Coordinates of C-alpha atoms in Angstrom, one line a residue:
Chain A
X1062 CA 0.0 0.0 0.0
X1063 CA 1.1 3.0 -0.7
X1064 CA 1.8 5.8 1.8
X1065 CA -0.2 8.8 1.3
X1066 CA 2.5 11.5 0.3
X1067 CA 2.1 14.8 3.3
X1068 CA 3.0 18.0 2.5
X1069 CA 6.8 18.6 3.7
X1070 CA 6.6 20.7 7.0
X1071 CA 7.5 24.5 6.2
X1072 CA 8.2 26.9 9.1
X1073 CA 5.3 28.7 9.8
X1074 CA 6.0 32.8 9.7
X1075 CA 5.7 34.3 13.3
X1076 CA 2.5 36.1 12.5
X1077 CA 0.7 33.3 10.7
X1078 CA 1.5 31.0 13.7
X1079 CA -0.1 33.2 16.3
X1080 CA -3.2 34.1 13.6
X1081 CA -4.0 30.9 13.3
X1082 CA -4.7 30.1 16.9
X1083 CA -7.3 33.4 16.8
X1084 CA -10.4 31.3 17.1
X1085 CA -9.0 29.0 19.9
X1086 CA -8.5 32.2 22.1
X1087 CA -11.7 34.2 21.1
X1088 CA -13.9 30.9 21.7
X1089 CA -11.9 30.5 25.6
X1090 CA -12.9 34.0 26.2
X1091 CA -16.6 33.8 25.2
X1092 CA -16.9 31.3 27.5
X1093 CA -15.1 32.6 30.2
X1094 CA -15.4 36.2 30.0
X1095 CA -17.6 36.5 32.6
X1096 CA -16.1 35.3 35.8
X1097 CA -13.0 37.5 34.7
X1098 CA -15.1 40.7 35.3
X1099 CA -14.9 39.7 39.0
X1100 CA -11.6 39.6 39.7
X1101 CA -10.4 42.2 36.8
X1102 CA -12.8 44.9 37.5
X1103 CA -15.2 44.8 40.4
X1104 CA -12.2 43.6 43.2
X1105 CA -9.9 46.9 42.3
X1106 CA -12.9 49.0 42.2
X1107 CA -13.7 47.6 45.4
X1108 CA -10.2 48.4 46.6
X1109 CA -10.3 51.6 45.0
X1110 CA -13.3 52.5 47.2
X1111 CA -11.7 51.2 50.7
X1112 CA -8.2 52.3 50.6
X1113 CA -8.8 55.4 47.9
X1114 CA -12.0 57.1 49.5
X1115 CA -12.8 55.4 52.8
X1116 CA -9.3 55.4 54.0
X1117 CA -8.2 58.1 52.0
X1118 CA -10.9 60.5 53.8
X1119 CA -8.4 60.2 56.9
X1120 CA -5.0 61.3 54.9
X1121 CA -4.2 64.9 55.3
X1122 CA -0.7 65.4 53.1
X1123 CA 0.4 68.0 51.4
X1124 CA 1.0 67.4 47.6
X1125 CA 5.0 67.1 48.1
X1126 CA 4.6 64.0 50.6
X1127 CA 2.5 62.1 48.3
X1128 CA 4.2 62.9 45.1
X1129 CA 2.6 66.0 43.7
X1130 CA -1.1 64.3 44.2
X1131 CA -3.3 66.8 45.8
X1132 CA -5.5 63.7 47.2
X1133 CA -4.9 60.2 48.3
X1134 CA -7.1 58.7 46.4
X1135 CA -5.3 60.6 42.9
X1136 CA -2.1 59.7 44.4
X1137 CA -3.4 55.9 45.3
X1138 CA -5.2 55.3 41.7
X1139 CA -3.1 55.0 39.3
X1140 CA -0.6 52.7 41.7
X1141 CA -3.2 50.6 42.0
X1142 CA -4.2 50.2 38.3
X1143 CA -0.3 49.3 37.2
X1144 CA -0.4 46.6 40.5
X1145 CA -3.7 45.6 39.4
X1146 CA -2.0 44.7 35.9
X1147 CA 0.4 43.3 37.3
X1148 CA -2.0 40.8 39.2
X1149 CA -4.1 40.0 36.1
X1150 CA -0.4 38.7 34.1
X1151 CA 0.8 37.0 37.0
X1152 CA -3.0 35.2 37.1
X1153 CA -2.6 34.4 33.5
X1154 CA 0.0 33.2 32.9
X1155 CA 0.3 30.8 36.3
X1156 CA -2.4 28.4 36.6
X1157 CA -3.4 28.4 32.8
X1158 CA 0.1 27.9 31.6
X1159 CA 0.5 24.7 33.4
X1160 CA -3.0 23.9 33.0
X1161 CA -2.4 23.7 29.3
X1162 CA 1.3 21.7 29.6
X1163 CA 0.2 19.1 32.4
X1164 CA -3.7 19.4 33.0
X1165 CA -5.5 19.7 29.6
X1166 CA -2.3 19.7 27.9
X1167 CA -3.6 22.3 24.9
X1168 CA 0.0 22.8 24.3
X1169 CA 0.6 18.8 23.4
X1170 CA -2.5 19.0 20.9
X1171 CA -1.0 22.8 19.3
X1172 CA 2.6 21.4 18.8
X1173 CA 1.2 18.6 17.3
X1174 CA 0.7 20.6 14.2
X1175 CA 2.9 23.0 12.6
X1176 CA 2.8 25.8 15.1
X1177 CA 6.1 26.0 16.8
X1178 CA 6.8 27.1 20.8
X1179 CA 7.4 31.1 19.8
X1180 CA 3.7 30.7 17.8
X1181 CA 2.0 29.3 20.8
X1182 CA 3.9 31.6 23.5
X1183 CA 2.4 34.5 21.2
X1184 CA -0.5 33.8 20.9
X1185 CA -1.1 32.9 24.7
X1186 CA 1.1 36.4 25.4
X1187 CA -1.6 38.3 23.2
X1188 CA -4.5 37.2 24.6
X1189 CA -3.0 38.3 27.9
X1190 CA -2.4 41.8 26.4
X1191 CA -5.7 42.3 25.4
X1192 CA -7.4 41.3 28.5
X1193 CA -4.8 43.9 30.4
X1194 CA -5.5 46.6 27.7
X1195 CA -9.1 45.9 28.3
X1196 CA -9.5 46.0 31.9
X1197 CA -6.4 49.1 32.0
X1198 CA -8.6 51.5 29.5
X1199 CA -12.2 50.5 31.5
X1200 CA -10.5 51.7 34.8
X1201 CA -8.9 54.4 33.5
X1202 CA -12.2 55.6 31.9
X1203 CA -13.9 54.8 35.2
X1204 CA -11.5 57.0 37.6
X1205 CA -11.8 59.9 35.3
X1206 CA -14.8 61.1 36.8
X1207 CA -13.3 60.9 40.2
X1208 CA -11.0 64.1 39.1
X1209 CA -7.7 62.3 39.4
X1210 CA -6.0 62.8 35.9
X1211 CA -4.2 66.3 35.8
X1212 CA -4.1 66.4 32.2
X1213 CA -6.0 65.4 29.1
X1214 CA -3.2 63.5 27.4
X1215 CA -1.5 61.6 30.5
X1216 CA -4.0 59.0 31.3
X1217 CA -3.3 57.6 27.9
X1218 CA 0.2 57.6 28.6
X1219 CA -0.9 56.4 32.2
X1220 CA -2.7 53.7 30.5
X1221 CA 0.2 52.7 28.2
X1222 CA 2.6 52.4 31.0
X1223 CA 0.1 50.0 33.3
X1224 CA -0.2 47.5 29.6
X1225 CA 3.5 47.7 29.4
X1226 CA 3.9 46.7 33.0
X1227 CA 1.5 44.2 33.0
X1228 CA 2.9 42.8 29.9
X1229 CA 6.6 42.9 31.6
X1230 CA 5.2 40.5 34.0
X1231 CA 3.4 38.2 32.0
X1232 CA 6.4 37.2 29.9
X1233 CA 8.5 36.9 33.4
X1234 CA 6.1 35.0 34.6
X1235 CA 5.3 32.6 31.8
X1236 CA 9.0 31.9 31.8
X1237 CA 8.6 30.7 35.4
X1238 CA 5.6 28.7 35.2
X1239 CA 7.3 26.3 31.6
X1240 CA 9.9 25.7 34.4
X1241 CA 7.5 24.5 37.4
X1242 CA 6.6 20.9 37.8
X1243 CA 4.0 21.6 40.9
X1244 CA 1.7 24.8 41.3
X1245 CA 2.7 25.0 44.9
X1246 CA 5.6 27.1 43.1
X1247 CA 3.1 29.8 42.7
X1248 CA 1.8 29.8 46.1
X1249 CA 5.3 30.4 47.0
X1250 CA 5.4 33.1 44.2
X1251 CA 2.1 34.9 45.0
X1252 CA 3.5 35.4 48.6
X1253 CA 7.1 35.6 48.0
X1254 CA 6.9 37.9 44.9
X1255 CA 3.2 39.4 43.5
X1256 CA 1.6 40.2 47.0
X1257 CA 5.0 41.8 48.9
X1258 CA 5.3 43.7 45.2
X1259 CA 1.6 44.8 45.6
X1260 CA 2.5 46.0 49.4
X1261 CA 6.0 47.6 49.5
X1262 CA 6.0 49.2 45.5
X1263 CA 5.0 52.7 45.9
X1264 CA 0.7 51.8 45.0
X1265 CA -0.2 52.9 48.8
X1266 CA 2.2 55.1 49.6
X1267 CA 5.5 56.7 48.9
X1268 CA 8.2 54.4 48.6
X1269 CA 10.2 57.5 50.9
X1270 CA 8.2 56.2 53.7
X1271 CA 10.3 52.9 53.7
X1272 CA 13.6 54.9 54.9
X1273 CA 16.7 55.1 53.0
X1274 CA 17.3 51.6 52.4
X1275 CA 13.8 50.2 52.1
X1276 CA 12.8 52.8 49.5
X1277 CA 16.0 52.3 47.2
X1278 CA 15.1 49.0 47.4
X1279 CA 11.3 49.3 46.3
X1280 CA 12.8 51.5 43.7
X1281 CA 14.7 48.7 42.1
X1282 CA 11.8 46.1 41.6
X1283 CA 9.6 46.3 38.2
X1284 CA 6.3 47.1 39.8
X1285 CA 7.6 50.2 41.0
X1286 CA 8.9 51.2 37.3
X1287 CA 5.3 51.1 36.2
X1288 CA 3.4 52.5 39.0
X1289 CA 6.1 55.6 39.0
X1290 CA 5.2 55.4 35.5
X1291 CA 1.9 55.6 35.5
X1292 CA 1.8 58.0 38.5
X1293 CA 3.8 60.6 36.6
X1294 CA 1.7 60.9 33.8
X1295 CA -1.5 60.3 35.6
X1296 CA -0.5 63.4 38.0
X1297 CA 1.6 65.4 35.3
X1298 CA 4.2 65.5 37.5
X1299 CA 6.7 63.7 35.0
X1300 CA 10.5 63.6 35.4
X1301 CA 11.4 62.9 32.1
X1302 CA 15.0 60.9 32.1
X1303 CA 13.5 58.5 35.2
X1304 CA 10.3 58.1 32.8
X1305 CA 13.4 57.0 30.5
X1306 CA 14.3 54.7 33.0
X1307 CA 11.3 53.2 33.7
X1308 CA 10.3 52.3 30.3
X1309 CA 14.0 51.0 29.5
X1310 CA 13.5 48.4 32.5
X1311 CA 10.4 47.6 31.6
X1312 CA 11.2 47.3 28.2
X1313 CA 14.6 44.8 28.5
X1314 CA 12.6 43.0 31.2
X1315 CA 9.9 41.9 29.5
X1316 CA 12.7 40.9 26.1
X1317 CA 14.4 38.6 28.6
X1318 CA 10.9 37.4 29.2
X1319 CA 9.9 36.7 26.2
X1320 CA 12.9 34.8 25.2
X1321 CA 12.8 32.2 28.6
X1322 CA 9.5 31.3 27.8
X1323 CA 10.1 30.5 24.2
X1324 CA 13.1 28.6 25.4
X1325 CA 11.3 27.1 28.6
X1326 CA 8.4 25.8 26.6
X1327 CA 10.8 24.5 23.9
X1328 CA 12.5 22.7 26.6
X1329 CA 9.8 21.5 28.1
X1330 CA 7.4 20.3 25.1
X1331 CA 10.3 19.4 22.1
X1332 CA 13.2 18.1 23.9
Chain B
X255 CA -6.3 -18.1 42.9
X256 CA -3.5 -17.3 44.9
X257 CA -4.0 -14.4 47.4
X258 CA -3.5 -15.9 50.9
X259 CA -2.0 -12.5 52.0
X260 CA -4.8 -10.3 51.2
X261 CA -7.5 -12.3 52.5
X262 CA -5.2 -12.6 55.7
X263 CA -4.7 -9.0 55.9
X264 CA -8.8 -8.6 55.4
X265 CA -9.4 -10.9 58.3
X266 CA -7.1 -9.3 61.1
X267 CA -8.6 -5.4 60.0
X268 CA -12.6 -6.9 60.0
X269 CA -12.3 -7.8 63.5
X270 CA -11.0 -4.5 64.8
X271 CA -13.9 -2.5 62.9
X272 CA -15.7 -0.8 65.9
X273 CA -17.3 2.8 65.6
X274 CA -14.6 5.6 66.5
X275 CA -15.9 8.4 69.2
X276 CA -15.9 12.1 68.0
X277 CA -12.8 12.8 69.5
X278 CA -10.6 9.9 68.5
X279 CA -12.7 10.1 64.7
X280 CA -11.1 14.0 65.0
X281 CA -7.7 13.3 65.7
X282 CA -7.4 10.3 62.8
X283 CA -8.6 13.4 60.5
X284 CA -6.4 15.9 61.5
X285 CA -3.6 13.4 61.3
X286 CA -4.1 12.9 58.0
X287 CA -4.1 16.4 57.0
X288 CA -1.0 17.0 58.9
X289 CA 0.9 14.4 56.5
X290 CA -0.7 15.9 53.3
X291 CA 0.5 18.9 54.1
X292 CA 3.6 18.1 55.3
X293 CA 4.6 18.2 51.8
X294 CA 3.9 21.7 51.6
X295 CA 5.6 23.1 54.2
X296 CA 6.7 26.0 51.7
X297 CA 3.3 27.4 51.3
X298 CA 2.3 26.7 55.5
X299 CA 5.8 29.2 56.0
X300 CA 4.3 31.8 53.7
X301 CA 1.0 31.6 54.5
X302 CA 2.1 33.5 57.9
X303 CA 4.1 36.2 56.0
X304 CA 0.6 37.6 54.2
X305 CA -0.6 39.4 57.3
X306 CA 2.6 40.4 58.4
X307 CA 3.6 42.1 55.1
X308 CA 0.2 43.6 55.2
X309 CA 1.2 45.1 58.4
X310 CA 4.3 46.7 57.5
X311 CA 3.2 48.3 54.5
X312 CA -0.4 49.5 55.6
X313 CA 0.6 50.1 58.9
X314 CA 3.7 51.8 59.0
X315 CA 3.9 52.9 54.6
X316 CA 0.3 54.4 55.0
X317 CA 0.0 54.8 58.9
X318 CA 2.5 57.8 58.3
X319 CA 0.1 59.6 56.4
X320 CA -3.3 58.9 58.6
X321 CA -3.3 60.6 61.8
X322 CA -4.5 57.9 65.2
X323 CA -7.8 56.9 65.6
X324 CA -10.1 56.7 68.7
X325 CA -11.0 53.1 70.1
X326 CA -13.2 52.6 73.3
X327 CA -12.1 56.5 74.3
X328 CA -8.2 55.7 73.6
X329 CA -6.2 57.2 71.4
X330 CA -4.1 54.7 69.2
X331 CA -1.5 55.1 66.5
X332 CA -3.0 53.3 63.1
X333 CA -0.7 50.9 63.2
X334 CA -2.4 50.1 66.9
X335 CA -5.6 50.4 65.4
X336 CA -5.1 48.4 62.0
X337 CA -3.0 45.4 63.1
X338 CA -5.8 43.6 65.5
X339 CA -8.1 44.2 62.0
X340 CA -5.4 42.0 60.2
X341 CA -5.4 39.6 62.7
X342 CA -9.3 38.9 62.4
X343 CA -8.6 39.5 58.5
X344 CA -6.1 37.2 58.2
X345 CA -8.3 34.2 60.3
X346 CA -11.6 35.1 57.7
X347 CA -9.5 34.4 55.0
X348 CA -7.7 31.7 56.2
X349 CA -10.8 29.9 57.1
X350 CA -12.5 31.1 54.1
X351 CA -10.0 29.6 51.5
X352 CA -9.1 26.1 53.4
X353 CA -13.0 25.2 53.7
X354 CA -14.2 26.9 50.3
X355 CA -11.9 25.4 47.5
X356 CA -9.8 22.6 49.2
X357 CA -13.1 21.2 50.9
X358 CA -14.6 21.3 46.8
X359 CA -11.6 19.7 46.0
X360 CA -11.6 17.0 48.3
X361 CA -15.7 16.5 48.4
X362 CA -15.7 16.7 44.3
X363 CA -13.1 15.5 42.4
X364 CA -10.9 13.3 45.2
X365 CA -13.5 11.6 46.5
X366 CA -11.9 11.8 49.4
X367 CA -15.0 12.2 52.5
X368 CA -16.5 9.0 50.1
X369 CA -13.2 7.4 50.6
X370 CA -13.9 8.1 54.5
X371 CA -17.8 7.3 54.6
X372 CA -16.3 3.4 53.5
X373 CA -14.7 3.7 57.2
X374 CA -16.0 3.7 60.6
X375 CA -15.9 7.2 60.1
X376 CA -19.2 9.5 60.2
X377 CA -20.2 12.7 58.1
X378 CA -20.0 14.4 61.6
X379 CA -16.8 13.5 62.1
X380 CA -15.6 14.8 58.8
X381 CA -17.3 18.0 59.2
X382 CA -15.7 18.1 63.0
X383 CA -12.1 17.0 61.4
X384 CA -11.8 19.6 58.7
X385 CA -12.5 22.4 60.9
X386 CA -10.4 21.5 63.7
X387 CA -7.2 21.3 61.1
X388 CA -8.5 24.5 59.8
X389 CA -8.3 26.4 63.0
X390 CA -4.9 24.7 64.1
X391 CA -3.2 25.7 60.8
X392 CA -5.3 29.1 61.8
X393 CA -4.1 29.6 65.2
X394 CA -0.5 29.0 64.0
X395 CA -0.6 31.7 61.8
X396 CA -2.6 33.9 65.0
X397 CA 0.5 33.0 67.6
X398 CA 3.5 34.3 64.8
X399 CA 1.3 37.6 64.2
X400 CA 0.6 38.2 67.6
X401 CA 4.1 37.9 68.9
X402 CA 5.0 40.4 65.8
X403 CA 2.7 43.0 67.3
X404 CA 4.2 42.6 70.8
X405 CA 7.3 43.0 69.1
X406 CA 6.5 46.0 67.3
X407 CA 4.9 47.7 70.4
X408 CA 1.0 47.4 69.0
X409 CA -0.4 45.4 72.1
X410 CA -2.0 47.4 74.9
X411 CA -3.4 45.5 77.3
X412 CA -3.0 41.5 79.2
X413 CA -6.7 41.2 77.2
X414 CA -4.6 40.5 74.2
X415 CA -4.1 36.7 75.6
X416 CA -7.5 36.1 74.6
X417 CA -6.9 37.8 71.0
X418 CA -5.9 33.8 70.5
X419 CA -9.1 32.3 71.6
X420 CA -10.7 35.0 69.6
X421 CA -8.9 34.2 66.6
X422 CA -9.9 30.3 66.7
X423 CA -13.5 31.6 67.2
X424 CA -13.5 33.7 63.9
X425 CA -12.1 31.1 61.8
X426 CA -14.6 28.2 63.4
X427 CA -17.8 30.1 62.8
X428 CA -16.2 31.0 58.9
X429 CA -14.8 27.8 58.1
X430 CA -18.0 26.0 59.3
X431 CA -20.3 28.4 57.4
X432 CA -17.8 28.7 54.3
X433 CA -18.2 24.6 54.5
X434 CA -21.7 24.3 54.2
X435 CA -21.7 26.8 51.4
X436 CA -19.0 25.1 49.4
X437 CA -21.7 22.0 49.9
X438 CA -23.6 24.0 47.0
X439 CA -20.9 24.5 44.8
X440 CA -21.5 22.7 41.4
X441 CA -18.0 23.8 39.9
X442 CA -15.3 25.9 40.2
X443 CA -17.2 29.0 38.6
X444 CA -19.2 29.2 41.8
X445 CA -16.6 30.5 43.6
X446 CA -16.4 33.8 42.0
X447 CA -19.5 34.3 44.3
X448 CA -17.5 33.7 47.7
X449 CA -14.7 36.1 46.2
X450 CA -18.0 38.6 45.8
X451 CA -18.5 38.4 49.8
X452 CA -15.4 37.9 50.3
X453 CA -13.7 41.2 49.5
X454 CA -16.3 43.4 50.3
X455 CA -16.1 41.8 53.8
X456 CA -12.0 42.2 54.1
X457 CA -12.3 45.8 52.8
X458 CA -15.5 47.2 54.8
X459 CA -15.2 45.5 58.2
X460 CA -13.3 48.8 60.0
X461 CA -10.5 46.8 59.2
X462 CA -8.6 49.4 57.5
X463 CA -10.5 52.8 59.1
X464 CA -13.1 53.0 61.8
X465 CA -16.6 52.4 61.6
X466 CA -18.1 55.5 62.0
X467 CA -16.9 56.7 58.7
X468 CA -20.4 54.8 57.6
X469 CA -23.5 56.7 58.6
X470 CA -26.8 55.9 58.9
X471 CA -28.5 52.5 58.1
X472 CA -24.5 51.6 56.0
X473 CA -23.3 51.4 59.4
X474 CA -25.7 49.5 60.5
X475 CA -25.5 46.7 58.3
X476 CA -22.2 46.9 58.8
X477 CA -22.4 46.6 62.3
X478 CA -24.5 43.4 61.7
X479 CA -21.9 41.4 59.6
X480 CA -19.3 39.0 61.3
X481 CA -16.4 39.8 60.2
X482 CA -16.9 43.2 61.7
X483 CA -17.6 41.4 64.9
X484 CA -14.2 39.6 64.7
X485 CA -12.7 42.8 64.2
X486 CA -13.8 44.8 67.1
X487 CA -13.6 41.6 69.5
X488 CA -9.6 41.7 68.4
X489 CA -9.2 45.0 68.9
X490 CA -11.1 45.4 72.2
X491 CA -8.3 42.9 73.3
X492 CA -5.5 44.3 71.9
X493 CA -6.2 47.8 73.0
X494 CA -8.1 46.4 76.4
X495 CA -11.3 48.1 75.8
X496 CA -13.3 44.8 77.0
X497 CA -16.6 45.6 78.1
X498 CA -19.9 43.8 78.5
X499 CA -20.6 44.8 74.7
X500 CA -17.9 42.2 73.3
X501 CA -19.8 39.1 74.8
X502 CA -22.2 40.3 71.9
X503 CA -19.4 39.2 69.5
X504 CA -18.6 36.3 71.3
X505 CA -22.2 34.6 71.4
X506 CA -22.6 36.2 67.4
X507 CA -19.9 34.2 66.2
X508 CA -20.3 31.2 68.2
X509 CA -23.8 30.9 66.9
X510 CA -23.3 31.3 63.6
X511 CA -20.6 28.5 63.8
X512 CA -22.6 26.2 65.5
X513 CA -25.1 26.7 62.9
X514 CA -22.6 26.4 60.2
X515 CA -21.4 22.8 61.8
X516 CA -25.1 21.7 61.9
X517 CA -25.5 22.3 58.3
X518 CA -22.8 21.1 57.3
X519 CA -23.5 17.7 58.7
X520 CA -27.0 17.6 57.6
X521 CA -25.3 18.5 53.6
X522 CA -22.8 16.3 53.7
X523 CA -25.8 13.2 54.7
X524 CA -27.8 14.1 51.7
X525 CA -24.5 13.9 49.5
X526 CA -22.8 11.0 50.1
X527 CA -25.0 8.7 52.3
X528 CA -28.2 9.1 50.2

């Protein structure tokens, strides 16, 4: 019998890989979309409310101790939005990475075809983008209202800065999860790493309050790049050469990201 | 055929079948949680850090920027104030997620209590086993934060003994309520409505400011809700405002955990026995 002749394997362009998975993402999302709005919107806004208005009735600062914001709750905002970013990539890319290598394995059943590790790591890294660029511009649009934006323009830039941090984390954090065998590595992450990042990083208050020491510190992690960031332009306050800083971190972070995870899923699914 | 050994085996364990009383039925379970998690001794460590972090940046990063606050006619520093609301914070939650999603976990796709039921053991003691682990992994986590406050100065008064007791209390009226919820659960989705209590609760309780920054019937309510009565108890202690008003608390949450343990037990019959 004769073997039925396949077409030789090509290698797939970048952007057809990732444009071919489009369906599997948008029918995940119709399905799920709704227990997301939970935790991506209603729990900050709930935040937002308790430490923002409740709390923030009881702060009496001048603008210079909280950054150039002339209320707690405009100084508290946009901190909060960039950790809240950050939240959402580390959620994303934890649990549902490993889900799809060792639970449902999805990953087994995409390699199986032509797509290759970079395609699927796209494509899983762009559905995390949209659902931070989503849930970053709704919360943004929300707090306007509120009076915290000092300009018409920064919120967008406000906005930008949150995605880009958000997006640093994701590709961090994907890296991390193709490299775990158990999800009690993120336990261990979520207290060791996200939640002392979401305390100590400048979203309640000024990382000058730490002291010397403890504030350069806070100063060096990522989350604080992006909630300076965002701060900045959210209060128009911007120094320019740190904003130069900020994105440059952000920016060669989330390169190193991107090339552990292609790497650690390669590892882990090829070879 | 040849299996002499099993049928042996099955012999000597038959005749030593006898019905286990609630106490000894308790301590088997709690046993076998302890070796479970054993494993992951990592996340028990870390699990203590959460409140403590919380602390130190809410406390101290944000109590430099809020002036004291009144309790029982004392003035306290926030820290003062905010760190007993962590400790009753840190119990709800605790409770909350060990007899929410690993109680699911066990009950729906383990198997594990109908693993159990096939033992001397009963649905009571199952309901009695999980909750008793619960609050000793809980009060573990209560003793560590405690001697952090009396480290940092934020304990007032002797009361603050019986912040421990008060601790346990919390997490056995939660975890026994949370229990007989999760008994409803058909799948994992569910849980986004305990997250939708959940939060509201942590952020509203006076944890984080005092109660009178609600007016009217918003105070009220929130006067009403337990975790607000968790709070106050804990910082009556702390601060050694007792008075005969606390015992409202007390009774309040003991209640509601009795209740909880009732319904749990009645739940837990209809699912696996019937």
């Amino acid at each position: 019998m004769a073997a039925i002749p396949l077409p030789a394997p090509r290698d797939l362009p970048f952007k057809e890989g990732v444009l071919r998975q489009v369906d599997y993402w948008a029918t995940l999302w119709a399905r799920t979309w709704r227990g997301v709005v939970v935790s991506s919107f209603l729990s900050p806004f709930l935040y937002v409310l308790a430490m923002g208005v409740l709390l923030g009735g009881f702060v009496e600062a001048e603008p210079d101790t909280l950054e150039g914001a002339t209320s707690y709750l405009a100084f508290v905002v946009p901190g909060l939005i960039a950790s809240h970013a950050m939240q959402t990539a580390v959620s994303e890319t934890t649990w549902p990475v490993m889900g799809m290598i060792k639970w449902q394995r999805i990953y087994e059943s995409m390699l199986a075809t032509p797509l290759q590790p970079r395609h699927v790591v796209g494509a899983h890294l762009a559905s995390v983008a949209l659902h931070l660029t989503a849930t970053c511009a709704l919360f943004t649009a929300v707090m306007a209202p509120f009076g915290v934006y000092e300009s018409w323009w920064g919120p967008f830039l406000a906005f930008a800065s949150q995605v880009l941090c958000g997006m640093t984390f994701a590709t961090l954090v994907y890296a991390f999860a193709t490299r775990s065998r158990s999800e009690e590595s993120f336990g261990v992450l979520f207290r060791l790493g996200v939640f002392p990042l979401f305390l100590f990083s400048g979203a309640f208050f000024p990382v000058s309050n730490l002291g010397d020491v403890g504030s350069w510190l806070a100063r060096l992690t990522p989350l604080w790049q992006g909630v300076n960031l965002s701060r900045m332009f959210a209060l128009d306050n911007v120094t320019w050469w740190l904003a130069g800083v900020n994105v440059a971190v952000l920016v060669v972070l989330m390169l190193l990201g991107w090339r552990w995870s292609v790497s650690g899923l390669t590892k882990r699914m090829i070879t | 055929m040849t299996a002499p050994q099993t049928t042996q085996l099955l012999e000597s364990d038959t005749t030593q079948v006898h019905p286990l009383g609630p106490g000894a039925a308790t301590g088997l379970l709690v046993l076998r949680n302890y070796v479970v998690y054993r494993d992951a001794w990592k996340l028990f460590i870390t699990g203590f850090l959460e409140p403590v972090f919380y602390l130190l940046s809410i406390g101290i990063g944000v109590g430099a920027l809020v002036e004291g606050f009144e309790v029982g006619g004392k003035e306290v520093s926030y820290a003062t104030f905010v760190a007993p609301g962590m400790l009753a914070a840190s119990a709800f939650n605790g409770a909350l997620l060990d007899s929410t999603f690993n109680v699911f976990f066990k009950l729906k796709y383990t198997k594990l209590y109908d693993q159990m039921l096939a033992t001397p053991l009963s649905t009571g003691d199952i309901a009695r086993g999980e909750i008793a682990w619960g609050q000793l992994r809980g009060s573990s986590y209560a003793a560590m934060f405690l001697v952090v406050m009396l480290a940092m100065g934020l304990i007032e008064s002797w009361w603050a003994v019986l912040a421990l007791p008060a601790v346990l209390l919390i997490g056995f009226a939660f975890s026994a309520v949370c229990m007989a919820a999760t008994t409803w659960m058909r799948n994992f989705q569910d849980f986004d409505k305990i997250t939708l209590v959940q939060l509201p609760l942590f952020l509203f309780s006076a944890t984080f400011f005092p109660v009178d920054t609600y007016s009217g019937p918003v105070r009220w309510i929130v006067e009403c809700t337990p975790l607000y009565r968790g709070v106050v108890l804990c910082r009556e202690l702390t601060t050694g405002t007792v008075s005969v008003a606390s015992a409202v608390s007390v009774v309040y949450l003991l209640v509601m955990g009795v209740v909880g343990l009732m319904v749990v037990r009645r739940r837990l019959d209809t699912l696996l026995l019937t």
